[in-house]
mmCIF file of C-alpha atoms in Angstrom:
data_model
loop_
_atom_site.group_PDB
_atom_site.id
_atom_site.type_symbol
_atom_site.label_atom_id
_atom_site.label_comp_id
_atom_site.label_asym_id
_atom_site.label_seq_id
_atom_site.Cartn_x
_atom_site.Cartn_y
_atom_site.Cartn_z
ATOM 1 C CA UNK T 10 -2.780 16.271 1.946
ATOM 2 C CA UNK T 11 -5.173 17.152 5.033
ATOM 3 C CA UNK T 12 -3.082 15.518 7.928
ATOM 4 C CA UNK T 13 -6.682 16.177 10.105
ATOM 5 C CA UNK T 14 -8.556 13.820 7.848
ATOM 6 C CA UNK T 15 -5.568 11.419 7.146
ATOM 7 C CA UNK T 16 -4.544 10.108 10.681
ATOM 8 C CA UNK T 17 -4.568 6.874 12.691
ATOM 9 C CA UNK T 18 -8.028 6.119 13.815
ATOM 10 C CA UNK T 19 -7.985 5.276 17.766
ATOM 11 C CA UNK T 20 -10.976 3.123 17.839
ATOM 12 C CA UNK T 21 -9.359 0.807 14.868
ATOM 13 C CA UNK T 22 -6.655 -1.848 16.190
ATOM 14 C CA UNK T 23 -3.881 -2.075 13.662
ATOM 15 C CA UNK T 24 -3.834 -5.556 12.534
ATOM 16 C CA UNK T 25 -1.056 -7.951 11.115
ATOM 17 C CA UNK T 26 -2.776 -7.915 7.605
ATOM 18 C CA UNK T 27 -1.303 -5.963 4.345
ATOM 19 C CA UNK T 28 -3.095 -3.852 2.331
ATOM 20 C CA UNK T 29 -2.891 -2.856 -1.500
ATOM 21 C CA UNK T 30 -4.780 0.472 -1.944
ATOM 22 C CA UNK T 31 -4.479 1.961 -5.490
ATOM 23 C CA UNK T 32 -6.131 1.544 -8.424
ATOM 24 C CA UNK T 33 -6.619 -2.071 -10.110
ATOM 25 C CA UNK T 34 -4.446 -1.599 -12.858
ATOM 26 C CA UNK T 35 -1.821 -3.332 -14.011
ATOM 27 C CA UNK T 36 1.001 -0.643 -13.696
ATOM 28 C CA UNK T 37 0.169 -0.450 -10.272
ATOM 29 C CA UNK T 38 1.080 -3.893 -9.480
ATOM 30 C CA UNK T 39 -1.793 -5.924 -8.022
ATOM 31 C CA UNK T 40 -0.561 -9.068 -9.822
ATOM 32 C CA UNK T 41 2.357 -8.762 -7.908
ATOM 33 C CA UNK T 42 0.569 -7.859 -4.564
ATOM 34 C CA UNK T 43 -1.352 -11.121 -4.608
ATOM 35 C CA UNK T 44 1.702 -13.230 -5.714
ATOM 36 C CA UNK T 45 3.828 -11.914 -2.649
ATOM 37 C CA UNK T 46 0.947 -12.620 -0.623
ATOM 38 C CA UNK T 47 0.790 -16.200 -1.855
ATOM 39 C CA UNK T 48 4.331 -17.014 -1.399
ATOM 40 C CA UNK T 49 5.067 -14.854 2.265
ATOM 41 C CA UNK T 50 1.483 -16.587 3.189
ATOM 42 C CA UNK T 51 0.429 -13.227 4.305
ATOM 43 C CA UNK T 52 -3.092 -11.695 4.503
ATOM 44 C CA UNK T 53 -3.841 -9.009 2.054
ATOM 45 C CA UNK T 54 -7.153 -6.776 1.505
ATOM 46 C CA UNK T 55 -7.116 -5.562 -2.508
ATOM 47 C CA UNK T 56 -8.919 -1.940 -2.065
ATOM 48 C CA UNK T 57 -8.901 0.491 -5.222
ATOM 49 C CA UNK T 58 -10.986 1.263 -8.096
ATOM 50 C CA UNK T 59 -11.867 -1.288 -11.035
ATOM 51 C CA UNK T 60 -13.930 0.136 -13.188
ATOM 52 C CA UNK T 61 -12.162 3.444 -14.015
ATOM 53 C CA UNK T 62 -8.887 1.309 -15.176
ATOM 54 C CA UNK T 63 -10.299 0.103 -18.136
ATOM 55 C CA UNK T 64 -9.252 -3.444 -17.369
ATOM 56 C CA UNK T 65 -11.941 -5.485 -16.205
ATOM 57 C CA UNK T 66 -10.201 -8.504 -17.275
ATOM 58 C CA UNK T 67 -7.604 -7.930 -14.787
ATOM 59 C CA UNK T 68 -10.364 -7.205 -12.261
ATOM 60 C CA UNK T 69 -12.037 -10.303 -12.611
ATOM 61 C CA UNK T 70 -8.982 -12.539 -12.529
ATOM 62 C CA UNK T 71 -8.062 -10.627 -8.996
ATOM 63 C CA UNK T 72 -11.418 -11.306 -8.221
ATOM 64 C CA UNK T 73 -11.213 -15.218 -8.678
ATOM 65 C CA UNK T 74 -7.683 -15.194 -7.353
ATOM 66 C CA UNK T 75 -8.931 -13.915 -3.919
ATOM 67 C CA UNK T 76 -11.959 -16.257 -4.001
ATOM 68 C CA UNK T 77 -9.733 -19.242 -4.357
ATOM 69 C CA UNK T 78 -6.987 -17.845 -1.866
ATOM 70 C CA UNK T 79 -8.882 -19.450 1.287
ATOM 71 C CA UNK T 80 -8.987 -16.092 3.299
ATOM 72 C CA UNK T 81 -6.307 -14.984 2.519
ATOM 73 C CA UNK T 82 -6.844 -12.330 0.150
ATOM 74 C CA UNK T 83 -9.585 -10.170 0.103
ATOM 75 C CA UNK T 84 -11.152 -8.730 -2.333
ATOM 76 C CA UNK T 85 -13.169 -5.101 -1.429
ATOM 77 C CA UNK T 86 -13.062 -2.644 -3.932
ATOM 78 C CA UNK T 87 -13.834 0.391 -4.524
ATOM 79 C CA UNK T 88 -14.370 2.528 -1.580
ATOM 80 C CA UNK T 89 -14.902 6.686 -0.323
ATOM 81 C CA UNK T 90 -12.323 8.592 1.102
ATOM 82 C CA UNK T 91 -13.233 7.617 5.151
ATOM 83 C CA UNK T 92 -13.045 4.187 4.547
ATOM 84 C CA UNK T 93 -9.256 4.500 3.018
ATOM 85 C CA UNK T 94 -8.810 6.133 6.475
ATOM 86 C CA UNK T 95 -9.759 3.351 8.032
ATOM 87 C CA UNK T 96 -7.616 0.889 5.895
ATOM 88 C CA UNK T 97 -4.516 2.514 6.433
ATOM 89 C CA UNK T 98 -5.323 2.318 10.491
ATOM 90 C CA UNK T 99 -6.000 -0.985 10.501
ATOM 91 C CA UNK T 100 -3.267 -2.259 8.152
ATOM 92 C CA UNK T 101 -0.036 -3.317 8.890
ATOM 93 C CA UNK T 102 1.655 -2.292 6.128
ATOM 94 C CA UNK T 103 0.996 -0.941 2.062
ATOM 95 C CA UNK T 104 2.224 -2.777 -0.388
ATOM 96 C CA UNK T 105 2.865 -0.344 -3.665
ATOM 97 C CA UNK T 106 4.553 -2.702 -5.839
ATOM 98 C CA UNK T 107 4.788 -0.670 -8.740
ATOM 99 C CA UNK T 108 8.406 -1.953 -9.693
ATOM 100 C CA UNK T 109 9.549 -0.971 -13.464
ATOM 101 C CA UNK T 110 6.093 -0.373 -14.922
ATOM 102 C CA UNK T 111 5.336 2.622 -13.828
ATOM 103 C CA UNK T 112 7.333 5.856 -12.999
ATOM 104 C CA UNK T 113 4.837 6.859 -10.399
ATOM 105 C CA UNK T 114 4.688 10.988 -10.357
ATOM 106 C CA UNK T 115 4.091 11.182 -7.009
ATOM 107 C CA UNK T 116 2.026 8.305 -5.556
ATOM 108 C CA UNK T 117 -1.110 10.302 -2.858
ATOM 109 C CA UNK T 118 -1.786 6.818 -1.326
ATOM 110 C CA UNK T 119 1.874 6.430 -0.201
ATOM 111 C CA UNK T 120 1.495 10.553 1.437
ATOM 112 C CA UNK T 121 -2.060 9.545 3.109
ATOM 113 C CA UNK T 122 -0.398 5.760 4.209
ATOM 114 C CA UNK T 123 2.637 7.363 6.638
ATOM 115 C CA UNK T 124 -0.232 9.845 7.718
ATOM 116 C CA UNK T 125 -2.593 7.037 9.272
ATOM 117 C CA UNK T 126 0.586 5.400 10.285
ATOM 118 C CA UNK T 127 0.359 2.660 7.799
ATOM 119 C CA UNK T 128 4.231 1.729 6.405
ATOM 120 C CA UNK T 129 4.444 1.712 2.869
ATOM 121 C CA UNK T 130 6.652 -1.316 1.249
ATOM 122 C CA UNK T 131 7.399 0.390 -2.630
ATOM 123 C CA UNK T 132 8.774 -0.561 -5.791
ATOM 124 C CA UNK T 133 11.656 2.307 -6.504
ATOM 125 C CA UNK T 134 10.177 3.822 -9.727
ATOM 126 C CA UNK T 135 9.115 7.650 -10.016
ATOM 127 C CA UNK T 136 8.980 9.937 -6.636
ATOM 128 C CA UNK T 137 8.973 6.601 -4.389
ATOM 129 C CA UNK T 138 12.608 8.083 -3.187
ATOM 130 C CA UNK T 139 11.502 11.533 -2.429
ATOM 131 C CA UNK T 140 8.538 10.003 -0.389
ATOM 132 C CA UNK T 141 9.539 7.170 1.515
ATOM 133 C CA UNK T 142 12.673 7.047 3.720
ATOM 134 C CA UNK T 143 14.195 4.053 3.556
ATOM 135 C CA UNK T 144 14.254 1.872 6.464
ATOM 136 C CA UNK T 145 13.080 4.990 8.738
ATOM 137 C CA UNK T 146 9.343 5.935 7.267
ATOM 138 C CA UNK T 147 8.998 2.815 5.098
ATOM 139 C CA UNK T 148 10.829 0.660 2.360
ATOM 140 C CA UNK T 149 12.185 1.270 -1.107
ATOM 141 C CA UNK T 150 12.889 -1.396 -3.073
ATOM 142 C CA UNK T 151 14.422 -2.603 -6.487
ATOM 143 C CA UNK T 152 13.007 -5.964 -6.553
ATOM 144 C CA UNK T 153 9.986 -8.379 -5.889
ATOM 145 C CA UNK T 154 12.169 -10.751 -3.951
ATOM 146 C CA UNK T 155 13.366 -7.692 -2.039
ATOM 147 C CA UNK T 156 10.066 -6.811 -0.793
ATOM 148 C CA UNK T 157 9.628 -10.309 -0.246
ATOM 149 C CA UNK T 158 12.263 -10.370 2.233
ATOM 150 C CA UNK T 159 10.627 -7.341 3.823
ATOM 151 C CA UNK T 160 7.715 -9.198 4.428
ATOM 152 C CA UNK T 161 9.460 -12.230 5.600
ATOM 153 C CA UNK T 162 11.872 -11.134 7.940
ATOM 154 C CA UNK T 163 8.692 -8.870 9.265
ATOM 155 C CA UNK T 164 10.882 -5.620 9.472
ATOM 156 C CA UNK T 165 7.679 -3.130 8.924
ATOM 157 C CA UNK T 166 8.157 -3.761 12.685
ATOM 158 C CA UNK T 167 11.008 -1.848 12.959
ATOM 159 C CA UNK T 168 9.343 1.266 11.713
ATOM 160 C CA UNK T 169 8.160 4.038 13.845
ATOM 161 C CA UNK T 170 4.860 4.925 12.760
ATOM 162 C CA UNK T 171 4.948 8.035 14.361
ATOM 163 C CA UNK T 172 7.987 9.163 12.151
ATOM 164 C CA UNK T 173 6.080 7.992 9.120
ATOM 165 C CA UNK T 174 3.543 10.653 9.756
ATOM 166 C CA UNK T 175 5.785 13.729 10.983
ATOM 167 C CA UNK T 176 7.668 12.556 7.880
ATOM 168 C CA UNK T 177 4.944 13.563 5.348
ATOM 169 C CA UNK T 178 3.878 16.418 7.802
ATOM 170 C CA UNK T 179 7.111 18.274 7.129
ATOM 171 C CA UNK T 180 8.055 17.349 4.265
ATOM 172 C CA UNK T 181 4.329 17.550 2.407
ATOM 173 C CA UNK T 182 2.339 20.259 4.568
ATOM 174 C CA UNK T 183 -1.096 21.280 3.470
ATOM 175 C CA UNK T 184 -0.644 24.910 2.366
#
C-alpha cells in the first residue's frame, strides 16, 4: 500500500460524518451500514462499486434507502482511486461491518483507511485482528450492537489518528 498516495489530505477538514467504502455487496455489509446509521442517527456517505457485485437489486434498494433517509445517507458510488483519498480525509470514521458473512482475507480499504487517518469500526471476521488494533488504531467488534455502542458513546474520538497510520506503516510497508 503506497503510504505517499494514501495519506490525510491537508486541504480536506475531517468531518463528523461516517463512511462505508467497499464494494456494494452484501457480504460486505452495507445493509448493516445504513441500519446503524438509522438507529445512531449518524451521517453516512455509501462509496464502492455496484455494478461489478452482481447485485443490482441490492444497489437499488441502497439507493432508495438513502433517498428516503432525509440527508442522512448518501448515496455516491463508484469512484477512482484519488477520490477514496479524499473520503478517508474527510471521514470520521469507516464502518466495515462485515460481521459473520464474510471471512475478509485481508480487507485493502481498512490498510488505505488508518493511512489517511480515517478509524476503521470492523466486524471481527477474517484478518480484521491482524489489521486493526483494538481500541488503539481502530475497533474490532463481534456484534452490530457493539459497533453501535461505538458509534454512540462517540469513542472513534479516542483514537489517535496518527497511530492509525504509523500502524499500517510498520506493520504493512510498501516493499
Amino acid at each position: 500500500i503506497n503510504d505517499q498516495f494514501y495519506k490525510p489530505l491537508d486541504n480536506v477538514a475531517r468531518g463528523e460524518d461516517y463512511l462505508f467504502l467497499a464494494r456494494m455487496s452484501s457480504i460486505k455489509g452495507p445493509d448493516i451500514a445504513v441500519d446503524l446509521a438509522r438507529r445512531c442517527r449518524i451521517r453516512l456517505t455509501m462509496v464502492g462499486d455496484d455494478v461489478f457485485t452482481a447485485e443490482p437489486q441490492l444497489a437499488m434498494r441502497l439507493k432508495a434507502q438513502a433517498a428516503a433517509s432525509w440527508g442522512l445517507i448518501s448515496y455516491v458510488g463508484p469512484v477512482s482511486r484519488e477520490q477514496t483519498v479524499f473520503h478517508y480525509s474527510a471521514h470520521k470514521a469507516l464502518l466495515h461491518p462485515i460481521m459473520n458473512r464474510y471471512r475478509e482475507p485481508f480487507g485493502l480499504s481498512i490498510c488505505e483507511a488508518q493511512l489517511c487517518g480515517c478509524v476503521p469500526i470492523v466486524g471481527d471476521n477474517g484478518s480484521m485482528q491482524e489489521l486493526v488494533k483494538h481500541g488503539e488504531t481502530g475497533f474490532v467488534v463481534a456484534t452490530i450492537e457493539e459497533m453501535e455502542d461505538i458509534i454512540k458513546t462517540n469513542a472513534v474520538n479516542s483514537i489517535d489518528r496518527a497511530k492509525c497510520r504509523a500502524w499500517i506503516q510498520t506493520n504493512f510497508p510498501v516493499p
